[in-house]
mmCIF file of C-alpha atoms and ligand atoms in Angstrom:
data_model
loop_
_atom_site.group_PDB
_atom_site.id
_atom_site.type_symbol
_atom_site.label_atom_id
_atom_site.label_comp_id
_atom_site.label_asym_id
_atom_site.label_seq_id
_atom_site.Cartn_x
_atom_site.Cartn_y
_atom_site.Cartn_z
ATOM 1 C CA UNK A 93 0.417 0.137 0.000
ATOM 2 C CA UNK A 94 1.732 3.379 -1.160
ATOM 3 C CA UNK A 95 0.605 5.013 1.399
ATOM 4 C CA UNK A 96 1.024 2.710 4.487
ATOM 5 C CA UNK A 97 2.882 4.679 7.754
ATOM 6 C CA UNK A 98 6.149 2.735 9.112
ATOM 7 C CA UNK A 99 6.586 3.355 12.615
ATOM 8 C CA UNK A 100 10.633 4.597 12.937
ATOM 9 C CA UNK A 101 12.793 1.841 14.573
ATOM 10 C CA UNK A 102 13.083 3.079 18.441
ATOM 11 C CA UNK A 103 17.050 4.876 19.216
ATOM 12 C CA UNK A 104 17.791 1.638 21.919
ATOM 13 C CA UNK A 105 18.245 3.270 25.320
ATOM 14 C CA UNK A 106 17.471 7.110 24.808
ATOM 15 C CA UNK A 107 14.227 6.490 26.571
ATOM 16 C CA UNK A 108 16.314 5.959 29.753
ATOM 17 C CA UNK A 109 17.283 9.454 29.603
ATOM 18 C CA UNK A 110 14.535 10.927 31.071
ATOM 19 C CA UNK A 111 12.803 10.844 33.372
ATOM 20 C CA UNK A 112 8.691 10.816 32.884
ATOM 21 C CA UNK A 113 6.254 9.232 34.203
ATOM 22 C CA UNK A 114 6.300 5.744 32.152
ATOM 23 C CA UNK A 115 1.877 5.643 33.914
ATOM 24 C CA UNK A 116 1.635 8.955 31.828
ATOM 25 C CA UNK A 117 2.251 8.356 27.277
ATOM 26 C CA UNK A 118 4.059 12.637 27.352
ATOM 27 C CA UNK A 119 2.826 12.923 23.917
ATOM 28 C CA UNK A 120 2.791 16.312 24.001
ATOM 29 C CA UNK A 121 6.997 17.471 24.027
ATOM 30 C CA UNK A 122 6.735 20.610 22.238
ATOM 31 C CA UNK A 123 5.177 22.692 24.898
ATOM 32 C CA UNK A 124 7.413 22.441 27.486
ATOM 33 C CA UNK A 125 10.046 20.450 26.424
ATOM 34 C CA UNK A 126 11.521 17.250 28.763
ATOM 35 C CA UNK A 127 14.657 17.479 30.393
ATOM 36 C CA UNK A 128 17.484 14.822 30.242
ATOM 37 C CA UNK A 129 18.458 13.510 33.312
ATOM 38 C CA UNK A 130 22.271 14.093 32.190
ATOM 39 C CA UNK A 131 21.226 17.745 31.978
ATOM 40 C CA UNK A 132 19.022 17.406 34.796
ATOM 41 C CA UNK A 133 22.178 16.631 37.165
ATOM 42 C CA UNK A 134 24.388 18.880 36.041
ATOM 43 C CA UNK A 135 21.887 21.356 37.108
ATOM 44 C CA UNK A 136 21.563 20.456 40.656
ATOM 45 C CA UNK A 137 25.656 20.644 40.518
ATOM 46 C CA UNK A 138 25.806 23.745 39.864
ATOM 47 C CA UNK A 139 22.520 24.518 42.321
ATOM 48 C CA UNK A 140 25.007 22.727 44.728
ATOM 49 C CA UNK A 141 28.432 24.752 43.390
ATOM 50 C CA UNK A 142 26.041 28.232 43.982
ATOM 51 C CA UNK A 143 24.941 27.498 47.143
ATOM 52 C CA UNK A 144 28.910 26.436 48.751
ATOM 53 C CA UNK A 145 29.700 30.500 48.050
ATOM 54 C CA UNK A 146 27.089 31.773 46.731
ATOM 55 C CA UNK A 147 29.475 35.222 46.300
ATOM 56 C CA UNK A 148 31.911 33.045 44.835
ATOM 57 C CA UNK A 149 29.586 32.376 42.082
ATOM 58 C CA UNK A 150 28.129 35.232 41.594
ATOM 59 C CA UNK A 151 31.572 37.604 41.609
ATOM 60 C CA UNK A 152 34.168 35.072 39.948
ATOM 61 C CA UNK A 153 33.800 33.996 36.300
ATOM 62 C CA UNK A 154 30.186 34.115 35.818
ATOM 63 C CA UNK A 155 29.581 36.141 33.437
ATOM 64 C CA UNK A 156 32.481 34.377 31.735
ATOM 65 C CA UNK A 157 29.991 31.418 32.372
ATOM 66 C CA UNK A 158 27.032 32.312 30.856
ATOM 67 C CA UNK A 159 29.313 33.447 27.520
ATOM 68 C CA UNK A 160 31.359 30.971 27.206
ATOM 69 C CA UNK A 161 27.527 29.117 27.254
ATOM 70 C CA UNK A 162 26.058 31.877 24.953
ATOM 71 C CA UNK A 163 28.867 30.898 22.254
ATOM 72 C CA UNK A 164 28.875 27.717 22.038
ATOM 73 C CA UNK A 165 24.484 27.060 21.713
ATOM 74 C CA UNK A 166 25.185 30.469 19.027
ATOM 75 C CA UNK A 167 27.422 27.691 16.848
ATOM 76 C CA UNK A 168 24.943 24.778 17.321
ATOM 77 C CA UNK A 169 22.566 27.658 16.049
ATOM 78 C CA UNK A 170 24.655 28.766 13.197
ATOM 79 C CA UNK A 171 24.485 32.682 14.806
ATOM 80 C CA UNK A 172 26.839 35.573 15.759
ATOM 81 C CA UNK A 173 27.554 34.980 19.325
ATOM 82 C CA UNK A 174 27.958 38.223 19.237
ATOM 83 C CA UNK A 175 25.016 39.721 18.058
ATOM 84 C CA UNK A 176 23.366 36.845 20.453
ATOM 85 C CA UNK A 177 22.183 36.710 23.806
ATOM 86 C CA UNK A 178 20.608 34.405 26.269
ATOM 87 C CA UNK A 179 16.963 35.256 27.260
ATOM 88 C CA UNK A 180 14.762 33.048 29.380
ATOM 89 C CA UNK A 181 12.290 31.971 26.402
ATOM 90 C CA UNK A 182 11.270 32.682 23.316
ATOM 91 C CA UNK A 183 8.340 35.042 25.309
ATOM 92 C CA UNK A 184 11.125 37.463 25.982
ATOM 93 C CA UNK A 185 12.877 37.615 23.109
ATOM 94 C CA UNK A 186 9.951 38.671 21.449
ATOM 95 C CA UNK A 187 9.333 40.464 23.844
ATOM 96 C CA UNK A 188 12.569 42.123 22.890
ATOM 97 C CA UNK A 189 12.484 43.274 19.311
ATOM 98 C CA UNK A 190 8.922 44.960 20.229
ATOM 99 C CA UNK A 191 11.142 47.201 22.795
ATOM 100 C CA UNK A 192 13.837 47.905 20.833
ATOM 101 C CA UNK A 193 12.039 48.263 16.968
ATOM 102 C CA UNK A 194 10.918 52.222 18.569
ATOM 103 C CA UNK A 195 7.581 52.168 17.636
ATOM 104 C CA UNK A 196 5.297 55.543 17.558
ATOM 105 C CA UNK A 197 2.290 55.914 16.752
ATOM 106 C CA UNK A 198 1.017 55.261 13.523
ATOM 107 C CA UNK A 199 3.081 52.257 12.775
ATOM 108 C CA UNK A 200 2.098 48.238 12.090
ATOM 109 C CA UNK A 201 2.649 45.303 13.949
ATOM 110 C CA UNK A 202 1.292 42.668 11.856
ATOM 111 C CA UNK A 203 2.171 39.123 13.119
ATOM 112 C CA UNK A 204 -0.110 35.788 11.358
ATOM 113 C CA UNK A 205 -3.157 33.686 12.035
ATOM 114 C CA UNK A 206 -0.771 30.948 13.106
ATOM 115 C CA UNK A 207 0.956 33.514 15.870
ATOM 116 C CA UNK A 208 1.505 32.691 19.359
ATOM 117 C CA UNK A 209 -1.324 33.362 21.424
ATOM 118 C CA UNK A 210 0.912 35.225 24.416
ATOM 119 C CA UNK A 211 3.121 36.954 21.135
ATOM 120 C CA UNK A 212 -0.426 37.854 19.817
ATOM 121 C CA UNK A 213 -0.913 39.662 23.724
ATOM 122 C CA UNK A 214 2.609 40.663 23.519
ATOM 123 C CA UNK A 215 1.923 43.216 20.289
ATOM 124 C CA UNK A 216 -1.234 43.907 21.213
ATOM 125 C CA UNK A 217 0.298 46.206 23.993
ATOM 126 C CA UNK A 218 3.337 47.023 22.608
ATOM 127 C CA UNK A 219 0.558 48.652 20.231
ATOM 128 C CA UNK A 220 -1.861 50.252 22.781
ATOM 129 C CA UNK A 221 1.591 51.379 24.488
ATOM 130 C CA UNK A 222 2.673 52.779 21.159
ATOM 131 C CA UNK A 223 -0.459 55.036 19.422
ATOM 132 C CA UNK A 224 0.306 51.592 16.783
ATOM 133 C CA UNK A 225 -1.758 49.034 15.454
ATOM 134 C CA UNK A 226 -1.067 45.445 15.364
ATOM 135 C CA UNK A 227 -3.208 43.283 12.391
ATOM 136 C CA UNK A 228 -2.651 38.969 10.814
ATOM 137 C CA UNK A 229 -1.540 38.351 7.957
ATOM 138 C CA UNK A 230 -4.141 35.411 6.967
ATOM 139 C CA UNK A 231 -2.472 31.867 5.849
ATOM 140 C CA UNK A 232 -4.227 29.494 5.048
ATOM 141 C CA UNK A 233 -2.948 25.531 6.702
ATOM 142 C CA UNK A 234 -3.141 24.252 3.428
ATOM 143 C CA UNK A 235 -1.455 27.297 1.782
ATOM 144 C CA UNK A 236 1.583 26.421 -0.216
ATOM 145 C CA UNK A 237 5.128 28.133 1.054
ATOM 146 C CA UNK A 238 4.522 30.202 -2.251
ATOM 147 C CA UNK A 239 0.616 31.327 -1.222
ATOM 148 C CA UNK A 240 2.150 32.014 2.349
ATOM 149 C CA UNK A 241 5.133 34.664 0.807
ATOM 150 C CA UNK A 242 2.595 36.187 -1.582
ATOM 151 C CA UNK A 243 -0.292 36.540 0.997
ATOM 152 C CA UNK A 244 2.589 37.652 3.432
ATOM 153 C CA UNK A 245 4.464 40.411 1.652
ATOM 154 C CA UNK A 246 0.482 41.934 -0.363
ATOM 155 C CA UNK A 247 0.188 42.865 3.805
ATOM 156 C CA UNK A 248 2.792 44.550 4.357
ATOM 157 C CA UNK A 249 3.390 48.263 4.609
ATOM 158 C CA UNK A 250 6.627 49.333 3.982
ATOM 159 C CA UNK A 251 7.296 52.623 6.073
ATOM 160 C CA UNK A 252 4.560 51.352 7.838
ATOM 161 C CA UNK A 253 5.283 48.113 9.133
ATOM 162 C CA UNK A 254 7.624 48.583 11.252
ATOM 163 C CA UNK A 255 8.029 44.487 12.901
ATOM 164 C CA UNK A 256 6.697 41.523 11.049
ATOM 165 C CA UNK A 257 6.276 38.493 13.125
ATOM 166 C CA UNK A 258 6.276 34.612 11.548
ATOM 167 C CA UNK A 259 6.811 31.490 13.136
ATOM 168 C CA UNK A 260 9.254 29.173 11.472
ATOM 169 C CA UNK A 261 7.089 26.331 13.320
ATOM 170 C CA UNK A 262 3.669 27.466 14.456
ATOM 171 C CA UNK A 263 2.898 26.337 17.433
ATOM 172 C CA UNK A 264 -1.270 25.332 17.381
ATOM 173 C CA UNK A 265 -1.113 24.699 13.168
ATOM 174 C CA UNK A 266 2.163 22.547 13.270
ATOM 175 C CA UNK A 267 3.746 24.222 10.549
ATOM 176 C CA UNK A 268 7.473 24.884 9.154
ATOM 177 C CA UNK A 269 6.754 29.082 7.537
ATOM 178 C CA UNK A 270 8.767 29.867 4.829
ATOM 179 C CA UNK A 271 10.546 32.231 6.885
ATOM 180 C CA UNK A 272 14.464 32.891 5.506
ATOM 181 C CA UNK A 273 12.093 33.523 1.479
ATOM 182 C CA UNK A 274 9.995 35.331 3.890
ATOM 183 C CA UNK A 275 12.409 37.632 5.628
ATOM 184 C CA UNK A 276 13.896 38.417 1.860
ATOM 185 C CA UNK A 277 10.809 39.672 0.724
ATOM 186 C CA UNK A 278 10.328 42.218 3.521
ATOM 187 C CA UNK A 279 14.319 43.194 3.644
ATOM 188 C CA UNK A 280 13.694 43.741 -0.627
ATOM 189 C CA UNK A 281 10.559 46.206 1.302
ATOM 190 C CA UNK A 282 12.515 48.040 4.444
ATOM 191 C CA UNK A 283 9.751 45.451 6.624
ATOM 192 C CA UNK A 284 12.169 44.480 9.149
ATOM 193 C CA UNK A 285 10.733 40.556 9.937
ATOM 194 C CA UNK A 286 11.416 38.804 13.934
ATOM 195 C CA UNK A 287 11.356 34.813 13.362
ATOM 196 C CA UNK A 288 9.856 33.326 16.502
ATOM 197 C CA UNK A 289 11.461 29.888 16.377
ATOM 198 C CA UNK A 290 10.932 28.876 19.388
ATOM 199 C CA UNK A 291 10.880 24.617 18.052
ATOM 200 C CA UNK A 292 13.449 25.650 15.373
ATOM 201 C CA UNK A 293 16.700 24.597 17.776
ATOM 202 C CA UNK A 294 17.425 20.921 17.819
ATOM 203 C CA UNK A 295 14.265 20.720 15.833
ATOM 204 C CA UNK A 296 14.937 21.765 12.682
ATOM 205 C CA UNK A 297 18.788 22.388 10.993
ATOM 206 C CA UNK A 298 18.627 26.035 11.174
ATOM 207 C CA UNK A 299 21.756 28.034 10.266
ATOM 208 C CA UNK A 300 20.082 31.301 12.206
ATOM 209 C CA UNK A 301 22.494 33.695 9.836
ATOM 210 C CA UNK A 302 21.054 32.601 6.929
ATOM 211 C CA UNK A 303 17.916 33.236 7.933
ATOM 212 C CA UNK A 304 18.232 36.672 7.169
ATOM 213 C CA UNK A 305 16.057 37.958 9.969
ATOM 214 C CA UNK A 306 16.369 41.485 11.691
ATOM 215 C CA UNK A 307 14.955 39.221 15.275
ATOM 216 C CA UNK A 308 15.373 35.586 15.726
ATOM 217 C CA UNK A 309 14.283 34.459 18.816
ATOM 218 C CA UNK A 310 14.180 30.622 19.811
ATOM 219 C CA UNK A 311 14.062 28.170 22.362
ATOM 220 C CA UNK A 312 16.941 25.504 23.557
ATOM 221 C CA UNK A 313 14.482 23.758 26.045
ATOM 222 C CA UNK A 314 11.792 22.547 24.264
ATOM 223 C CA UNK A 315 13.858 20.026 21.558
ATOM 224 C CA UNK A 316 17.501 21.729 22.802
ATOM 225 C CA UNK A 317 17.492 18.820 25.872
ATOM 226 C CA UNK A 318 17.423 22.427 27.698
ATOM 227 C CA UNK A 319 16.445 23.249 31.041
ATOM 228 C CA UNK A 320 13.172 25.637 30.681
ATOM 229 C CA UNK A 321 14.092 29.030 30.705
ATOM 230 C CA UNK A 322 16.545 28.890 28.128
ATOM 231 C CA UNK A 323 16.407 30.478 25.192
ATOM 232 C CA UNK A 324 18.740 32.836 22.386
ATOM 233 C CA UNK A 325 17.740 35.674 20.623
ATOM 234 C CA UNK A 326 20.125 36.642 17.397
ATOM 235 C CA UNK A 327 19.406 40.412 16.375
ATOM 236 C CA UNK A 328 21.626 42.096 12.541
ATOM 237 C CA UNK A 329 24.169 44.001 13.203
ATOM 238 C CA UNK A 330 22.487 47.099 12.837
ATOM 239 C CA UNK A 331 19.973 46.573 15.074
ATOM 240 C CA UNK A 332 22.922 45.690 17.664
ATOM 241 C CA UNK A 333 23.285 48.779 19.460
ATOM 242 C CA UNK A 334 19.295 49.530 19.401
ATOM 243 C CA UNK A 335 18.413 46.371 21.667
ATOM 244 C CA UNK A 336 16.383 48.013 24.967
ATOM 245 C CA UNK A 337 16.831 44.753 28.386
ATOM 246 C CA UNK A 338 13.732 44.591 29.415
ATOM 247 C CA UNK A 339 15.516 44.669 33.130
ATOM 248 C CA UNK A 340 18.417 47.497 33.251
ATOM 249 C CA UNK A 341 21.448 46.315 36.043
ATOM 250 C CA UNK A 342 24.907 46.151 36.207
ATOM 251 C CA UNK A 343 25.617 45.119 32.808
ATOM 252 C CA UNK A 344 24.210 48.237 31.463
ATOM 253 C CA UNK A 345 27.651 50.121 30.464
ATOM 254 C CA UNK A 346 28.775 47.023 28.599
ATOM 255 C CA UNK A 347 26.088 47.083 26.890
ATOM 256 C CA UNK A 348 24.538 44.230 24.172
ATOM 257 C CA UNK A 349 24.575 40.846 25.215
ATOM 258 C CA UNK A 350 25.955 41.956 28.874
ATOM 259 C CA UNK A 351 23.404 44.127 29.093
ATOM 260 C CA UNK A 352 20.539 41.844 28.115
ATOM 261 C CA UNK A 353 21.536 39.011 29.551
ATOM 262 C CA UNK A 354 22.964 40.353 32.801
ATOM 263 C CA UNK A 355 19.018 40.162 35.092
ATOM 264 C CA UNK A 356 20.597 40.843 37.973
ATOM 265 C CA UNK A 357 20.685 38.093 40.965
ATOM 266 C CA UNK A 358 19.227 35.139 39.153
ATOM 267 C CA UNK A 359 19.076 31.443 38.946
ATOM 268 C CA UNK A 360 20.965 31.064 35.637
ATOM 269 C CA UNK A 361 22.038 27.633 36.073
ATOM 270 C CA UNK A 362 19.904 26.700 33.495
ATOM 271 C CA UNK A 363 21.779 28.396 30.862
ATOM 272 C CA UNK A 364 24.507 27.128 32.287
ATOM 273 C CA UNK A 365 23.813 23.405 32.256
ATOM 274 C CA UNK A 366 21.944 23.755 29.027
ATOM 275 C CA UNK A 367 25.325 22.409 26.598
ATOM 276 C CA UNK A 368 25.173 20.178 28.457
ATOM 277 C CA UNK A 369 21.969 18.837 26.443
ATOM 278 C CA UNK A 370 23.452 19.470 23.559
ATOM 279 C CA UNK A 371 25.552 16.928 24.266
ATOM 280 C CA UNK A 372 22.544 14.154 25.259
ATOM 281 C CA UNK A 373 21.862 14.953 21.596
ATOM 282 C CA UNK A 374 24.456 15.000 19.844
ATOM 283 C CA UNK A 375 25.374 11.423 22.382
ATOM 284 C CA UNK A 376 22.702 10.390 20.295
ATOM 285 C CA UNK A 377 22.755 11.658 17.154
ATOM 286 C CA UNK A 378 21.156 15.017 15.828
ATOM 287 C CA UNK A 379 19.809 14.159 12.664
ATOM 288 C CA UNK A 380 18.795 10.629 13.692
ATOM 289 C CA UNK A 381 17.153 11.710 16.540
ATOM 290 C CA UNK A 382 16.214 14.545 14.131
ATOM 291 C CA UNK A 383 14.546 12.076 11.669
ATOM 292 C CA UNK A 384 13.080 9.819 14.452
ATOM 293 C CA UNK A 385 10.814 11.844 15.482
ATOM 294 C CA UNK A 386 9.230 13.160 12.358
ATOM 295 C CA UNK A 387 8.930 10.641 11.502
ATOM 296 C CA UNK A 388 7.186 8.793 15.164
ATOM 297 C CA UNK A 389 5.198 11.916 14.987
ATOM 298 C CA UNK A 390 3.938 11.016 10.987
ATOM 299 C CA UNK A 391 3.091 7.642 11.685
ATOM 300 C CA UNK A 392 0.821 8.850 15.569
ATOM 301 C CA UNK A 393 -0.732 11.318 13.281
ATOM 302 C CA UNK A 394 -1.562 9.028 9.783
ATOM 303 C CA UNK A 395 -3.165 5.873 13.074
ATOM 304 C CA UNK A 396 -5.160 8.345 15.431
ATOM 305 C CA UNK A 397 -6.064 9.794 11.924
ATOM 306 C CA UNK A 398 -6.896 6.392 10.497
ATOM 307 C CA UNK A 399 -8.941 5.510 13.511
ATOM 308 C CA UNK A 400 -10.932 8.980 13.345
ATOM 309 C CA UNK A 401 -12.354 7.957 9.773
ATOM 310 C CA UNK A 402 -10.157 11.452 8.753
ATOM 311 C CA UNK A 403 -8.553 11.428 4.757
ATOM 312 C CA UNK A 404 -4.792 10.720 4.843
ATOM 313 C CA UNK A 405 -4.364 12.506 1.743
ATOM 314 C CA UNK A 406 -6.581 15.915 4.424
ATOM 315 C CA UNK A 407 -3.293 16.359 6.785
ATOM 316 C CA UNK A 408 -2.422 20.023 6.917
ATOM 317 C CA UNK A 409 1.511 19.678 5.741
ATOM 318 C CA UNK A 410 3.671 20.338 8.109
ATOM 319 C CA UNK A 411 6.087 22.700 5.113
ATOM 320 C CA UNK A 412 9.181 20.204 6.280
ATOM 321 C CA UNK A 413 10.678 16.182 6.630
ATOM 322 C CA UNK A 414 11.801 17.926 10.015
ATOM 323 C CA UNK A 415 9.392 18.953 11.785
ATOM 324 C CA UNK A 416 8.292 16.584 14.212
ATOM 325 C CA UNK A 417 4.992 17.813 15.757
ATOM 326 C CA UNK A 418 1.643 16.767 13.264
ATOM 327 C CA UNK A 419 -2.020 17.784 13.321
ATOM 328 C CA UNK A 420 -4.972 16.239 13.360
ATOM 329 C CA UNK A 421 -7.986 17.095 12.765
ATOM 330 C CA UNK A 422 -10.819 16.659 15.280
ATOM 331 C CA UNK A 423 -14.611 15.873 14.362
ATOM 332 C CA UNK A 424 -16.932 18.384 13.728
ATOM 333 C CA UNK A 425 -17.919 20.400 16.306
ATOM 334 C CA UNK A 426 -15.602 19.203 19.288
ATOM 335 C CA UNK A 427 -13.050 21.275 20.466
ATOM 336 C CA UNK A 428 -13.976 24.545 18.177
ATOM 337 C CA UNK A 429 -13.602 27.257 20.663
ATOM 338 C CA UNK A 430 -10.441 26.823 22.837
ATOM 339 C CA UNK A 431 -12.249 26.183 26.374
ATOM 340 C CA UNK A 432 -13.679 23.058 25.043
ATOM 341 C CA UNK A 433 -9.885 21.920 24.109
ATOM 342 C CA UNK A 434 -8.822 22.757 27.029
ATOM 343 C CA UNK A 435 -11.764 20.789 28.462
ATOM 344 C CA UNK A 436 -10.924 17.339 26.004
ATOM 345 C CA UNK A 437 -6.931 17.641 26.453
ATOM 346 C CA UNK A 438 -7.906 17.374 30.445
ATOM 347 C CA UNK A 439 -9.903 14.147 29.060
ATOM 348 C CA UNK A 440 -7.810 12.644 27.819
ATOM 349 C CA UNK A 441 -5.038 13.168 29.859
ATOM 350 C CA UNK A 442 -6.681 12.196 32.662
ATOM 351 C CA UNK A 443 -8.834 9.824 31.584
ATOM 352 C CA UNK A 444 -6.285 8.166 29.240
ATOM 353 C CA UNK A 445 -3.378 9.129 30.575
ATOM 354 C CA UNK A 446 -1.623 10.917 27.436
ATOM 355 C CA UNK A 447 -1.161 13.543 27.601
ATOM 356 C CA UNK A 448 -1.454 15.818 23.562
ATOM 357 C CA UNK A 449 -1.529 19.078 23.048
ATOM 358 C CA UNK A 450 -5.378 19.994 21.829
ATOM 359 C CA UNK A 451 -6.458 23.624 20.845
ATOM 360 C CA UNK A 452 -8.883 25.509 18.709
ATOM 361 C CA UNK A 453 -8.166 26.817 14.728
ATOM 362 C CA UNK A 454 -9.892 28.738 12.615
ATOM 363 C CA UNK A 455 -13.155 27.181 14.666
ATOM 364 C CA UNK A 456 -12.146 23.559 14.687
ATOM 365 C CA UNK A 457 -10.590 21.081 16.748
ATOM 366 C CA UNK A 458 -7.088 20.471 16.107
ATOM 367 C CA UNK A 459 -5.535 17.151 17.543
ATOM 368 C CA UNK A 460 -1.019 18.310 17.943
ATOM 369 C CA UNK A 461 1.208 14.778 19.140
ATOM 370 C CA UNK A 462 4.820 15.116 18.920
ATOM 371 C CA UNK A 463 7.698 12.114 18.226
ATOM 372 C CA UNK A 464 10.645 12.108 20.785
ATOM 373 C CA UNK A 465 13.524 9.737 21.252
ATOM 374 C CA UNK A 466 11.271 9.122 25.047
ATOM 375 C CA UNK A 467 7.635 7.970 22.520
ATOM 376 C CA UNK A 468 6.634 4.474 20.998
ATOM 377 C CA UNK A 469 4.746 3.852 18.528
ATOM 378 C CA UNK A 470 2.052 1.801 20.790
ATOM 379 C CA UNK A 471 1.745 5.218 22.879
ATOM 380 C CA UNK A 472 0.006 6.568 19.688
ATOM 381 C CA UNK A 473 -2.040 2.977 19.073
ATOM 382 C CA UNK A 474 -3.031 3.325 22.135
ATOM 383 C CA UNK A 475 -4.292 6.980 21.769
ATOM 384 C CA UNK A 476 -5.794 5.556 18.177
ATOM 385 C CA UNK A 477 -8.009 2.966 20.306
ATOM 386 C CA UNK A 478 -9.265 5.243 23.188
ATOM 387 C CA UNK A 479 -10.203 8.584 21.824
ATOM 388 C CA UNK A 480 -13.205 7.414 19.667
ATOM 389 C CA UNK A 481 -15.274 6.832 22.593
ATOM 390 C CA UNK A 482 -13.591 9.364 23.386
ATOM 391 C CA UNK A 483 -15.152 11.257 21.294
ATOM 392 C CA UNK A 484 -18.133 10.226 21.052
ATOM 393 C CA UNK A 485 -18.845 11.360 24.809
ATOM 394 C CA UNK A 486 -17.560 14.476 24.777
ATOM 395 C CA UNK A 487 -20.267 15.207 22.259
ATOM 396 C CA UNK A 488 -23.180 14.203 23.922
HETATM 397 C C1 LIG B 193 5.608 29.841 18.864
HETATM 398 C C2 LIG B 193 5.901 29.646 19.882
HETATM 399 N N1 LIG B 193 5.551 30.683 19.933
HETATM 400 C C3 LIG B 193 6.485 30.994 21.248
HETATM 401 C C4 LIG B 193 6.471 30.194 21.934
HETATM 402 C C5 LIG B 193 6.566 30.201 23.381
HETATM 403 O O1 LIG B 193 7.690 29.530 24.184
HETATM 404 P P1 LIG B 193 7.826 30.356 25.358
HETATM 405 O O2 LIG B 193 7.367 29.519 26.666
HETATM 406 O O3 LIG B 193 8.812 29.410 25.641
HETATM 407 O O4 LIG B 193 8.933 31.376 25.818
HETATM 408 C C6 LIG B 193 5.710 29.152 21.833
HETATM 409 C C7 LIG B 193 5.859 28.730 22.585
HETATM 410 O O5 LIG B 193 5.352 27.073 22.978
HETATM 411 C C8 LIG B 193 5.335 28.676 20.434
HETATM 412 O O6 LIG B 193 5.022 27.684 20.555
#
């Protein structure tokens, strides 16, 4: 059968690297990641070091250790470390970009209808503060890359659009967008672009500097096996002097990136242990993990869609071979609003002991499953077997 999808072979031993509850199927790596035990231990050792002598930890060499970590993480992504700063998360990177573009009354910030909800709130607040307006470019779920680029280009207003925010991999719709082409097109029109690469590090073979965006931010705490609170913001040369830290502290006179990274007395141990996450990923084989995760997510998507009677040909295209998150449309009327989607996600968690992502998008409910090295085909098969009855029940 031409469209039969086989699960990938497991990566031996990989499941044992994680401390996840074995009684639960964790099919939602994308939301908050999962930290390998090696990384948890590295962070514990760092915390022990802090508590042994907090003064020595903070006062002697911590800036250098942070810079070393930044260089390591930037190199992994093909980003210039001198134009990059460690930040807590993608949300913080977005806030920094929005603050730094210097919005004024009459300006515009654009997002897309696939954008992350919290990012949309940030855009709306910064626009309201400045008297600017926010808008959204409508991208149909099944739009080709060419159509995506054309729609984005048509929505830009050179001179007025002060920032376009576009996701490298979207959250609710699990779609890889052609961010490099969009950045090129927008640059020709003089419109700055912020790429929200929250899911990219570890999932996609990213070369940040080749994308050519004005701002790029990505999380290492999702697919890069880092402790939560680890992300990298990279800015184009022309923005380096214009980045406005959200919190001003002792490194302010030193400028970017130190003034963004140093946020006074914080727990910096997540950043410092992030390289161990990359060692763990490299130890398994970055390409191998990528291929495994995408193939397993595709397998899961197919078995669940089949169980729900969804025609495989109608499944949305993820927009690239490495996307390790896949969507399944739910029957019409199920989880069509966000509160209903949250309620259904919680029922699946409680009753089927399975963690998934579930959102209302475009007037219908969508289930998102991820693939990760700790997942097994049986976990998706078990969900596929039990989900139809739960959905019937939810509709009553
Ligand atoms: C596209 C996108 N942007 C931003 C975020 C926010 O990430 P964080 O909570 O780490 O800031 C997410 C989280 O899932 C996301 O998917």
